[in-house]
Amino acid sequence: MNAPRHPESFFRTEEGLGLWEHRGKVAAVGIGHSPTARRWDGRPETCVGALSLDALRRAMEDAGVDPANVDGLVMDPTTTTGAYWPRGRPAPEEVVNAFHATDNPLDGIAQLSSEWILGNMPELTDVGFAMYGDGCMARALCIAAQAVGDGLTHTCLVLKSWHNFEGRYYQGGSNAGSDLPGRSALSALWGAPVCYGTALQFAEYCRKYGKSHDMMAPFIENSRRNGLMFPEGYWAQHRPEEITPEDYQAARWIAKPANLFDNDLPIMMAAAYVLTTAERARDMRQEPVYILNHASSRTRPRSLTPTLDEVEEDTARSARKIYEGAGITAGDLSFENMYDGFALFHQFHLEGLGYRGVGFGEALDFYQTDISIHGPNPVLPSGGNIGCGRSRIWMHTDCMQQLQQRAGERQVTGVKPEVAVSGGPMPLGGNFLVWGATPD
Amino acid sequence: MKQGVVPDDLTRPFWEAANERRLVIQCCAACDRLQHPPGRRCHQCGSDEHIGWREVSGRATIYNYCVVHDTPVRVLQQDQPFNVAVVMLDEDPGIQMYSHLPGTPVDEVPVGAPVEVVFEATANGQFVPEWQVVEGAP
Ligand SMILES: [Zn+2]
């Protein structure tokens, strides 16, 4: 079975929808992370498909769920971090043959179908609902939450996986060629790297509010510190290196004002969750984390790249949707855990939420205060992509673990973990989840 | 020198005009609204029936910029670091175009300054709109 792409009707994209009809009736009960790696080493047991099977099995084990009782799967068929399988190079046979293959030899290596997953997990005997949610874990979680609430599945696996190959990312393909097609030439001819749009918004932000790039240093330092306490993360597993303010300020520019540490590191990993109904959650191994709302933005910029005005309007609108459907206010947030991959847009998410009353133009000053996991105003306790590597997943796992009081060394101590929001990726557009330690 | 351009159906009028040293932007006549990048339909009314192209003056203002030190585009790597600015058209400041700002020193970009269009040859001879700061402007 190959899953259909999700219909837009699954998402809560408008203001004025009121409380989410399934508020507190859907819960996350299991978390599974594969090990991380910088790049694929070519072995069957470390390909993105194998990492995905590992993450799914760990999530079911964590929840104490019998695979035969799983009846749903939501996943992203795209697994690239920006690295692509070289055109014309055949898939390695020993890898293809190590698994139950599909018609696509790169399935499980450079992409991932639901057919590949289900073909390689014979223990999943009862999956009748499967759907693709592309882009990132946040979108897949929104779909799964709505599907469980709507009764389309009662025990649903949610999967997001990432592959990374040799070579510098985005440097192949059309970027290495002599010509560009007319449509992409309208932006690609100027050679801006992927962080350029965010760097532009940050430059405008600094001009408008009188801030500077140096003011980001405490945020970066805090993110890596928290990430090194995330045992599932890349930096904790492979390179336990802190980033000091001096390291940050000495780093080379990528697209000034974005430097090396404002960009996340592409890695290989997979993560999976088990979502189920609040009723079934009571009998499972872990404390349930209740989903109080999901919200999405489908805003597009007017022209080539979002302006600061467009970003601020949309983060404020997203926050209103997030709070409205959950029946909460900014004052209910125990900590702040929004997306950060690029670091230079994290403040847009934080200011949009109005976390701890921080308004537009104020987040970089807020970063100069105590934003640690031990203070009253934790910022990004997960460490995010900067602290753990490129996955767009850490914030979700961290929200669950914090609310379950099992975040280990990362556990927030200055606040009671009760309500949290995670989501992204970009400040314009994006998908968001509201998590509660109790259903109301 | 920039990579060459192979016009596609959607963007051919833009590139053909550039070869004639004219700047045209896609426009929905029903909405009287410019849009860039171009699309199959009007981004406002959703219709494809009134989509055409409108010549604009080639005057704009520098809105914002970054300095690129690490470009993924191979042929530009020898020119690093270089400016990549965003300019906004005088006819409609909602319409943006990218520019290397030829003639402007690296990281000395006068945000808010007026610019005017020039046309620059790319690797395969296709011309592309670029922007230069207007000398002597206040
Ligand atoms: Zn129109």
Coordinates of C-alpha atoms and ligand atoms in Angstrom, one line a residue:
Chain A
M1 CA 0.0 0.0 0.0
N2 CA 1.3 3.4 -0.8
A3 CA -0.1 6.3 1.2
P4 CA -2.0 9.2 -0.3
R5 CA -0.7 12.7 0.3
H6 CA -2.7 14.5 3.0
P7 CA -5.7 16.7 2.1
E8 CA -5.5 20.3 3.3
S9 CA -8.8 19.8 5.2
F10 CA -6.8 18.1 7.9
F11 CA -5.2 21.4 9.0
R12 CA -6.5 24.2 11.2
T13 CA -5.3 27.1 9.1
E14 CA -7.9 29.8 10.0
E15 CA -8.5 32.1 12.9
G16 CA -11.9 31.9 14.7
L17 CA -12.3 28.1 14.7
G18 CA -12.7 28.0 18.4
L19 CA -11.5 25.2 20.6
W20 CA -10.1 22.2 18.8
E21 CA -12.9 19.6 18.7
H22 CA -10.5 16.9 19.9
R23 CA -8.7 19.0 22.5
G24 CA -7.2 16.6 25.2
K25 CA -8.6 13.5 23.5
V26 CA -5.5 12.6 21.6
A27 CA -2.2 11.7 23.3
A28 CA 1.4 10.9 22.5
V29 CA 2.5 7.8 24.3
G30 CA 5.8 6.6 22.7
I31 CA 9.0 8.1 21.5
G32 CA 11.6 6.3 19.4
H33 CA 14.9 7.8 18.1
S34 CA 17.4 6.0 15.9
P35 CA 21.1 6.7 16.5
T36 CA 22.5 9.7 14.5
A37 CA 25.3 9.9 12.0
R38 CA 26.9 12.7 10.1
R39 CA 26.6 10.8 6.7
W40 CA 25.6 7.4 5.5
D41 CA 28.5 5.0 5.5
G42 CA 26.9 2.7 2.8
R43 CA 26.0 -0.2 5.0
P44 CA 22.5 -1.7 4.9
E45 CA 22.0 -1.4 8.7
T46 CA 22.6 2.4 8.6
C47 CA 20.6 3.4 5.6
V48 CA 17.7 5.8 6.2
G49 CA 15.2 2.9 5.9
A50 CA 17.0 0.9 8.6
L51 CA 17.1 3.9 10.9
S52 CA 13.4 4.4 10.3
L53 CA 12.5 0.7 11.2
D54 CA 14.7 1.2 14.4
A55 CA 12.9 4.4 15.4
L56 CA 9.4 2.9 14.8
R57 CA 10.2 -0.2 16.8
R58 CA 11.7 1.8 19.7
A59 CA 8.6 4.0 19.8
M60 CA 6.2 1.0 20.1
E61 CA 8.5 -0.5 22.7
D62 CA 8.6 2.8 24.6
A63 CA 4.8 3.0 24.6
G64 CA 4.3 -0.7 25.4
V65 CA 2.2 -1.1 22.3
D66 CA 1.8 -4.4 20.6
P67 CA 2.6 -3.8 16.9
A68 CA -0.5 -5.9 16.0
N69 CA -2.6 -3.1 17.6
V70 CA -1.1 -0.3 15.5
D71 CA -3.6 0.7 12.8
G72 CA -2.1 3.9 11.4
L73 CA 1.1 5.3 9.9
V74 CA 1.8 9.0 9.0
M75 CA 5.2 9.7 7.5
D76 CA 7.2 11.9 5.1
P77 CA 8.4 10.1 1.9
T78 CA 11.1 12.7 1.4
T79 CA 14.2 12.2 3.4
T80 CA 16.8 14.6 2.0
T81 CA 18.7 17.1 4.1
G82 CA 19.8 18.8 0.9
A83 CA 21.9 15.8 -0.3
Y84 CA 20.7 13.9 -3.4
W85 CA 21.7 10.5 -4.8
P86 CA 23.9 11.2 -7.9
R87 CA 21.9 10.9 -11.1
G88 CA 22.7 7.7 -12.9
R89 CA 24.5 6.0 -10.1
P90 CA 22.8 2.7 -9.4
A91 CA 21.6 1.9 -5.9
P92 CA 24.0 -0.5 -4.1
E93 CA 22.6 -4.0 -4.6
E94 CA 23.7 -5.4 -1.3
V95 CA 21.6 -2.7 0.4
V96 CA 18.5 -3.1 -1.8
N97 CA 18.7 -6.9 -1.3
A98 CA 19.0 -6.6 2.4
F99 CA 15.4 -5.5 2.6
H100 CA 12.0 -6.2 1.2
A101 CA 12.4 -3.9 -1.8
T102 CA 9.8 -1.9 -3.8
D103 CA 9.9 -1.0 -7.5
N104 CA 12.1 2.0 -6.6
P105 CA 15.7 0.8 -5.8
L106 CA 16.4 4.1 -3.9
D107 CA 13.5 3.4 -1.6
G108 CA 15.0 3.2 1.9
I109 CA 18.2 4.8 0.7
A110 CA 17.3 8.3 -0.6
Q111 CA 13.5 8.3 0.0
L112 CA 11.0 6.3 1.9
S113 CA 7.6 5.0 0.9
S114 CA 4.9 3.6 3.2
E115 CA 5.1 0.4 1.1
W116 CA 8.8 0.0 2.0
I117 CA 8.1 0.5 5.7
L118 CA 5.2 -1.9 5.8
G119 CA 7.0 -4.4 3.7
N120 CA 9.9 -4.5 6.1
M121 CA 7.8 -4.5 9.3
P122 CA 5.7 -7.7 9.0
E123 CA 4.8 -7.3 12.6
L124 CA 2.5 -4.3 11.6
T125 CA -0.4 -6.6 10.5
D126 CA -3.3 -4.2 10.9
V127 CA -2.3 -0.8 9.4
G128 CA -5.4 0.4 7.6
F129 CA -4.7 4.1 7.6
A130 CA -1.6 5.5 6.0
M131 CA -0.9 9.1 4.9
Y132 CA 2.0 11.2 3.8
G133 CA 2.7 14.4 5.6
D134 CA 5.7 16.1 3.8
G135 CA 8.2 18.6 5.0
C136 CA 8.7 17.9 8.6
M137 CA 7.6 16.1 11.7
A138 CA 5.3 19.0 12.7
R139 CA 3.1 18.5 9.7
A140 CA 3.0 14.8 10.1
L141 CA 2.0 15.2 13.8
C142 CA -0.8 17.6 12.8
I143 CA -2.2 15.0 10.4
A144 CA -1.9 12.2 12.9
A145 CA -3.5 14.2 15.7
Q146 CA -6.5 15.0 13.5
A147 CA -6.7 11.5 12.2
V148 CA -6.8 9.9 15.7
G149 CA -9.3 12.6 16.8
D150 CA -11.5 11.9 13.8
G151 CA -11.4 8.1 14.5
L152 CA -9.5 7.2 11.3
T153 CA -6.9 5.4 13.4
H154 CA -6.8 4.7 17.1
T155 CA -3.0 3.9 17.4
C156 CA -0.9 5.7 14.9
L157 CA 2.8 5.7 14.2
V158 CA 4.3 9.1 13.1
L159 CA 7.7 9.0 11.3
K160 CA 10.2 11.5 10.0
S161 CA 13.6 10.4 8.7
W162 CA 16.6 12.2 7.2
H163 CA 19.4 10.9 5.0
N164 CA 22.7 12.7 4.3
F165 CA 25.4 11.7 1.8
E166 CA 29.0 12.6 1.0
G167 CA 29.7 16.1 -0.2
R168 CA 28.7 19.6 0.7
Y169 CA 24.9 20.0 0.6
Y170 CA 23.2 21.9 -2.2
Q171 CA 26.5 22.1 -4.2
G172 CA 25.5 19.5 -6.8
G173 CA 22.8 19.6 -9.4
S174 CA 21.9 22.9 -11.0
N175 CA 24.3 24.8 -8.7
A176 CA 27.2 23.1 -10.4
G177 CA 25.8 23.4 -14.0
S178 CA 26.3 26.0 -16.7
D179 CA 22.6 26.9 -17.3
L180 CA 19.5 27.3 -15.2
P181 CA 15.9 27.0 -16.3
G182 CA 14.1 30.3 -16.6
R183 CA 11.9 30.0 -13.6
S184 CA 14.6 29.1 -11.1
A185 CA 17.0 31.6 -12.6
L186 CA 14.9 34.4 -11.3
S187 CA 16.4 33.7 -7.9
A188 CA 19.1 31.1 -8.2
L189 CA 21.3 33.2 -10.6
W190 CA 22.5 35.4 -7.7
G191 CA 24.0 32.5 -5.7
A192 CA 22.4 33.1 -2.3
P193 CA 22.8 30.1 0.1
V194 CA 19.8 28.6 1.8
C195 CA 20.1 30.8 4.9
Y196 CA 19.9 34.0 2.8
G197 CA 16.2 34.7 3.3
T198 CA 16.6 34.3 7.1
A199 CA 19.7 36.4 7.1
L200 CA 17.9 39.2 5.2
Q201 CA 15.0 39.2 7.8
F202 CA 17.6 39.3 10.6
A203 CA 19.4 42.2 9.0
E204 CA 16.2 44.2 8.7
Y205 CA 15.3 43.2 12.3
C206 CA 18.6 44.6 13.6
R207 CA 18.2 47.8 11.6
K208 CA 14.6 48.3 12.7
Y209 CA 15.2 47.6 16.4
G210 CA 18.8 48.6 16.9
K211 CA 20.1 45.1 17.7
S212 CA 23.3 43.3 16.7
H213 CA 24.4 39.8 15.7
D214 CA 26.6 39.5 18.8
M215 CA 23.4 39.6 20.9
M216 CA 22.6 36.1 19.5
A217 CA 25.6 34.5 21.4
P218 CA 23.8 33.6 24.6
F219 CA 21.0 31.9 22.6
I220 CA 23.5 29.8 20.6
E221 CA 25.5 29.0 23.8
N222 CA 22.3 27.9 25.6
S223 CA 21.1 25.8 22.6
R224 CA 24.3 23.8 22.3
R225 CA 24.5 23.4 26.1
N226 CA 21.0 22.0 26.2
G227 CA 21.7 19.9 23.1
L228 CA 24.7 18.2 24.8
M229 CA 22.2 17.0 27.4
F230 CA 20.0 15.4 24.8
P231 CA 21.4 11.8 24.5
E232 CA 19.5 11.2 21.3
G233 CA 21.2 14.2 19.6
Y234 CA 24.1 14.3 17.1
W235 CA 26.4 16.6 19.0
A236 CA 25.9 14.7 22.3
Q237 CA 26.6 11.4 20.6
H238 CA 29.5 12.4 18.4
R239 CA 31.0 15.8 19.1
P240 CA 30.4 17.0 22.7
E241 CA 31.6 20.6 21.9
E242 CA 30.2 23.6 23.6
I243 CA 29.9 26.9 21.7
T244 CA 31.3 29.9 23.7
P245 CA 30.3 33.5 22.8
E246 CA 33.9 33.9 21.6
D247 CA 33.6 30.8 19.3
Y248 CA 30.3 32.3 17.9
Q249 CA 31.7 35.7 17.2
A250 CA 34.8 34.3 15.5
A251 CA 32.9 31.9 13.2
R252 CA 33.1 32.5 9.5
W253 CA 30.2 34.2 7.6
I254 CA 28.0 32.2 5.3
A255 CA 25.7 35.1 4.3
K256 CA 26.5 37.9 6.6
P257 CA 24.8 38.5 9.0
A258 CA 24.4 34.6 9.2
N259 CA 27.5 32.7 10.2
L260 CA 28.4 29.1 10.4
F261 CA 26.8 28.5 13.9
D262 CA 23.6 30.1 12.8
N263 CA 23.2 27.1 10.4
D264 CA 22.4 23.6 11.5
L265 CA 24.4 20.5 10.6
P266 CA 22.9 18.0 8.2
I267 CA 22.8 14.5 9.7
M268 CA 21.2 11.1 9.3
M269 CA 18.5 10.1 11.8
A270 CA 14.9 9.0 12.2
A271 CA 12.4 9.5 14.9
A272 CA 8.9 8.1 15.5
Y273 CA 6.1 8.7 17.9
V274 CA 3.0 6.7 18.9
L275 CA -0.2 8.8 19.0
T276 CA -3.4 7.3 20.4
T277 CA -6.7 8.2 22.0
A278 CA -6.7 9.6 25.5
E279 CA -8.7 6.5 26.6
R280 CA -6.2 4.0 25.2
A281 CA -3.3 6.1 26.5
R282 CA -4.3 5.3 30.1
D283 CA -3.3 1.7 29.8
M284 CA 0.1 2.3 28.2
R285 CA 3.6 2.3 29.7
Q286 CA 4.3 6.1 29.7
E287 CA 2.5 9.0 31.1
P288 CA 0.3 10.4 28.2
V289 CA 1.1 13.8 26.8
Y290 CA -2.1 15.3 25.6
I291 CA -2.5 17.2 22.4
L292 CA -4.5 20.4 23.2
N293 CA -4.5 21.8 19.6
H294 CA -2.8 21.8 16.3
A295 CA -2.6 24.9 14.1
S296 CA -1.0 25.7 10.7
S297 CA -0.2 28.6 8.5
R298 CA -0.3 28.6 4.7
T299 CA 0.9 32.2 4.3
R300 CA 3.1 32.9 1.3
P301 CA 5.3 36.0 0.7
R302 CA 4.0 38.5 -1.8
S303 CA 7.2 38.3 -3.9
L304 CA 10.6 36.6 -3.8
T305 CA 11.4 36.6 -0.1
P306 CA 9.3 37.3 3.1
T307 CA 9.7 40.8 4.5
L308 CA 10.0 41.4 8.3
D309 CA 6.5 42.9 8.2
E310 CA 5.1 39.7 6.6
V311 CA 7.0 37.5 9.1
E312 CA 5.7 39.5 12.1
E313 CA 2.1 39.5 10.9
D314 CA 2.2 35.8 10.4
T315 CA 3.9 34.7 13.6
A316 CA 1.3 36.8 15.5
R317 CA -1.5 35.2 13.5
S318 CA -0.1 31.7 14.1
A319 CA 0.1 32.4 17.8
R320 CA -3.6 33.5 17.9
K321 CA -4.6 30.2 16.2
I322 CA -2.3 28.2 18.5
Y323 CA -3.8 29.7 21.7
E324 CA -7.4 29.9 20.5
G325 CA -7.7 26.2 19.6
A326 CA -6.1 25.1 22.9
G327 CA -8.0 27.6 25.1
I328 CA -4.8 28.9 26.6
T329 CA -2.8 32.2 26.6
A330 CA 0.9 33.0 26.5
G331 CA 0.9 33.0 30.3
D332 CA 0.2 29.3 30.3
L333 CA 3.4 28.3 28.5
S334 CA 5.8 26.5 30.9
F335 CA 8.8 27.1 28.5
E336 CA 9.5 28.0 24.9
N337 CA 10.5 25.3 22.4
M338 CA 9.9 26.5 18.8
Y339 CA 12.0 25.7 15.7
D340 CA 15.5 27.1 15.3
G341 CA 17.1 25.8 12.2
F342 CA 18.2 28.7 11.3
A343 CA 19.0 30.3 14.6
L344 CA 18.4 33.8 13.3
F345 CA 14.7 33.3 13.0
H346 CA 14.0 31.7 16.4
Q347 CA 13.2 35.1 17.9
F348 CA 10.4 35.6 15.3
H349 CA 8.6 32.5 16.7
L350 CA 9.3 33.5 20.3
E351 CA 8.0 37.1 19.8
G352 CA 5.0 35.9 17.8
L353 CA 4.0 33.7 20.8
G354 CA 4.6 36.6 23.1
Y355 CA 6.4 34.2 25.4
R356 CA 6.8 35.9 28.9
G357 CA 5.5 39.1 27.4
V358 CA 8.3 39.5 24.9
G359 CA 7.2 41.7 22.0
F360 CA 8.5 42.4 18.6
G361 CA 12.1 43.6 18.7
E362 CA 12.6 42.4 22.3
A363 CA 13.8 38.8 22.1
L364 CA 17.6 39.6 21.7
D365 CA 17.4 41.6 25.0
F366 CA 15.5 38.6 26.5
Y367 CA 18.4 36.4 25.4
Q368 CA 20.7 38.4 27.7
T369 CA 18.7 37.3 30.8
D370 CA 18.5 33.8 32.3
I371 CA 17.0 31.6 29.6
S372 CA 18.5 28.3 31.0
I373 CA 16.5 25.2 31.9
H374 CA 17.0 26.1 35.6
G375 CA 15.6 29.6 35.4
P376 CA 12.0 30.9 35.3
N377 CA 12.1 31.5 31.5
P378 CA 13.5 28.5 29.7
V379 CA 14.2 29.0 26.0
L380 CA 14.6 26.0 23.7
P381 CA 15.3 23.4 26.4
S382 CA 15.6 20.8 23.6
G383 CA 18.7 22.6 22.2
G384 CA 16.9 22.4 18.8
N385 CA 18.7 21.9 15.5
I386 CA 21.7 24.0 16.7
G387 CA 22.1 21.8 19.7
C388 CA 21.3 18.4 18.2
G389 CA 21.6 18.5 14.4
R390 CA 19.2 19.0 11.5
S391 CA 16.0 17.1 12.1
R392 CA 13.2 19.6 13.0
I393 CA 12.2 16.9 15.6
W394 CA 14.0 17.7 18.9
M395 CA 11.5 20.3 20.1
H396 CA 8.6 17.8 19.8
T397 CA 10.5 15.0 21.7
D398 CA 11.6 17.5 24.3
C399 CA 8.1 18.9 24.9
M400 CA 6.9 15.3 25.5
Q401 CA 9.8 14.3 27.7
Q402 CA 9.6 17.6 29.7
L403 CA 5.9 17.1 30.4
Q404 CA 6.4 13.5 31.3
Q405 CA 9.2 14.5 33.7
R406 CA 11.7 12.3 31.9
A407 CA 14.0 14.8 30.1
G408 CA 16.9 13.6 32.3
E409 CA 19.7 16.2 32.7
R410 CA 17.6 18.6 30.5
Q411 CA 14.6 18.6 32.8
V412 CA 13.5 22.1 33.5
T413 CA 13.7 22.9 37.2
G414 CA 12.6 26.5 37.5
V415 CA 9.1 26.0 36.2
K416 CA 6.5 23.2 36.5
P417 CA 6.2 21.6 33.0
E418 CA 2.5 21.7 32.2
V419 CA 1.9 23.3 28.8
A420 CA 4.2 23.6 25.8
V421 CA 4.1 24.5 22.1
S422 CA 6.4 23.1 19.4
G423 CA 6.5 23.7 15.7
G424 CA 7.8 25.3 12.6
P425 CA 9.8 25.2 10.4
M426 CA 9.9 28.7 8.9
P427 CA 8.3 31.7 10.8
L428 CA 6.1 32.3 7.7
G429 CA 3.9 29.2 7.2
G430 CA 4.5 26.2 9.4
N431 CA 2.6 23.7 11.6
F432 CA 2.3 23.8 15.4
L433 CA 1.3 21.5 18.2
V434 CA 0.2 22.3 21.8
W435 CA 1.0 19.8 24.4
G436 CA -0.5 19.4 27.9
A437 CA 0.5 17.3 30.9
T438 CA -3.2 16.9 31.6
P439 CA -6.1 16.8 29.1
D440 CA -7.6 20.1 30.3
Chain B
M1 CA 29.7 35.8 -14.8
K2 CA 26.3 34.4 -13.9
Q3 CA 25.1 31.0 -15.1
G4 CA 23.3 30.9 -18.4
V5 CA 19.5 31.0 -18.6
V6 CA 17.3 28.7 -20.6
P7 CA 13.8 30.4 -20.8
D8 CA 10.8 28.2 -20.1
D9 CA 7.2 28.8 -21.3
L10 CA 6.2 30.6 -18.1
T11 CA 9.1 33.1 -18.0
R12 CA 9.9 33.5 -21.8
P13 CA 8.4 37.0 -22.1
F14 CA 10.5 38.2 -19.2
W15 CA 13.8 36.9 -20.8
E16 CA 12.9 38.0 -24.3
A17 CA 12.3 41.5 -23.0
A18 CA 15.6 41.5 -21.1
N19 CA 17.4 40.7 -24.4
E20 CA 15.7 43.8 -25.8
R21 CA 16.9 45.8 -22.7
R22 CA 13.3 46.1 -21.4
L23 CA 12.0 45.1 -17.9
V24 CA 8.6 43.5 -18.0
I25 CA 6.7 42.0 -15.0
Q26 CA 3.8 39.7 -15.0
C27 CA 0.5 41.4 -14.3
C28 CA -3.2 40.5 -13.8
A29 CA -5.3 43.0 -15.8
A30 CA -8.4 42.2 -13.8
C31 CA -6.7 43.0 -10.5
D32 CA -4.4 45.6 -11.9
R33 CA -1.7 43.9 -9.9
L34 CA 1.9 43.0 -10.6
Q35 CA 3.4 39.6 -9.5
H36 CA 6.9 38.3 -9.4
P37 CA 8.0 35.5 -9.6
P38 CA 5.4 34.8 -12.3
G39 CA 2.8 32.1 -12.0
R40 CA 0.3 30.3 -14.1
R41 CA -2.5 32.2 -12.3
C42 CA -3.0 35.5 -10.5
H43 CA -1.9 35.1 -6.9
Q44 CA -4.8 37.3 -5.9
C45 CA -7.9 36.3 -7.9
G46 CA -6.7 32.9 -8.9
S47 CA -7.7 33.4 -12.6
D48 CA -5.4 32.7 -15.5
E49 CA -7.6 34.7 -18.0
H50 CA -6.1 38.1 -17.5
I51 CA -2.5 37.3 -17.0
G52 CA -0.1 39.3 -19.2
W53 CA 3.1 41.3 -19.0
R54 CA 3.6 45.0 -18.3
E55 CA 6.7 47.1 -19.0
V56 CA 8.0 49.0 -15.9
S57 CA 10.3 51.9 -15.6
G58 CA 13.3 50.1 -14.3
R59 CA 13.5 52.4 -11.2
A60 CA 13.6 50.8 -7.8
T61 CA 14.9 51.2 -4.2
I62 CA 17.3 49.0 -2.2
Y63 CA 15.3 47.3 0.4
N64 CA 17.8 44.9 2.1
Y65 CA 21.0 42.9 1.5
C66 CA 23.4 40.3 2.7
V67 CA 27.0 39.6 1.9
V68 CA 27.5 36.1 0.5
H69 CA 30.7 34.4 1.7
D70 CA 29.8 30.8 0.9
T71 CA 27.7 30.4 -2.3
P72 CA 26.6 27.0 -3.4
V73 CA 26.8 28.1 -7.1
R74 CA 30.2 27.0 -8.4
V75 CA 30.8 29.7 -11.0
L76 CA 30.2 32.5 -8.5
Q77 CA 32.6 31.1 -5.9
Q78 CA 35.6 32.9 -7.3
D79 CA 33.8 36.2 -6.8
Q80 CA 33.3 35.8 -3.0
P81 CA 32.4 37.7 -0.9
F82 CA 29.8 39.6 -2.9
N83 CA 26.6 41.5 -2.2
V84 CA 23.2 40.0 -2.9
A85 CA 20.6 42.8 -2.4
V86 CA 16.8 42.9 -2.8
V87 CA 15.4 45.9 -4.6
M88 CA 11.7 46.9 -4.7
L89 CA 10.1 48.4 -7.8
D90 CA 9.0 52.0 -7.7
E91 CA 5.8 51.0 -9.5
D92 CA 4.9 48.6 -6.6
P93 CA 7.2 48.2 -3.6
G94 CA 5.7 44.7 -3.0
I95 CA 7.6 43.5 -6.0
Q96 CA 11.2 42.4 -5.3
M97 CA 14.1 41.5 -7.5
Y98 CA 17.6 40.3 -6.6
S99 CA 20.8 42.1 -7.5
H100 CA 24.5 41.9 -7.1
L101 CA 24.6 45.7 -7.2
P102 CA 27.5 46.0 -9.8
G103 CA 29.7 48.9 -8.8
T104 CA 28.8 48.9 -5.1
P105 CA 31.6 47.9 -2.8
V106 CA 31.1 44.7 -0.8
D107 CA 29.2 45.4 2.4
E108 CA 28.8 49.1 1.6
V109 CA 25.3 48.9 0.4
P110 CA 23.2 52.0 0.8
V111 CA 19.8 50.6 2.0
G112 CA 17.0 52.9 0.8
A113 CA 19.0 54.3 -2.1
P114 CA 17.5 54.6 -5.6
V115 CA 18.7 52.1 -8.2
E116 CA 18.1 51.7 -11.9
V117 CA 18.0 48.7 -14.1
V118 CA 20.9 47.7 -16.4
F119 CA 21.1 44.5 -18.4
E120 CA 24.0 42.1 -18.0
A121 CA 25.0 39.1 -20.2
T122 CA 25.0 35.7 -18.6
A123 CA 27.2 32.7 -19.6
N124 CA 25.0 31.7 -22.6
G125 CA 24.4 35.2 -23.9
Q126 CA 20.9 35.6 -22.3
F127 CA 20.6 39.1 -20.7
V128 CA 19.4 39.5 -17.2
P129 CA 18.2 42.6 -15.3
E130 CA 20.7 43.9 -12.8
W131 CA 20.6 47.1 -10.7
Q132 CA 23.0 50.0 -10.1
V133 CA 22.9 52.8 -7.6
V134 CA 21.8 56.0 -9.2
E135 CA 24.8 58.4 -9.1
G136 CA 24.3 61.7 -7.4
A137 CA 21.0 60.8 -5.9
P138 CA 20.2 62.5 -2.6
Ligands
ZN1 ZN -6.2 38.8 -10.6

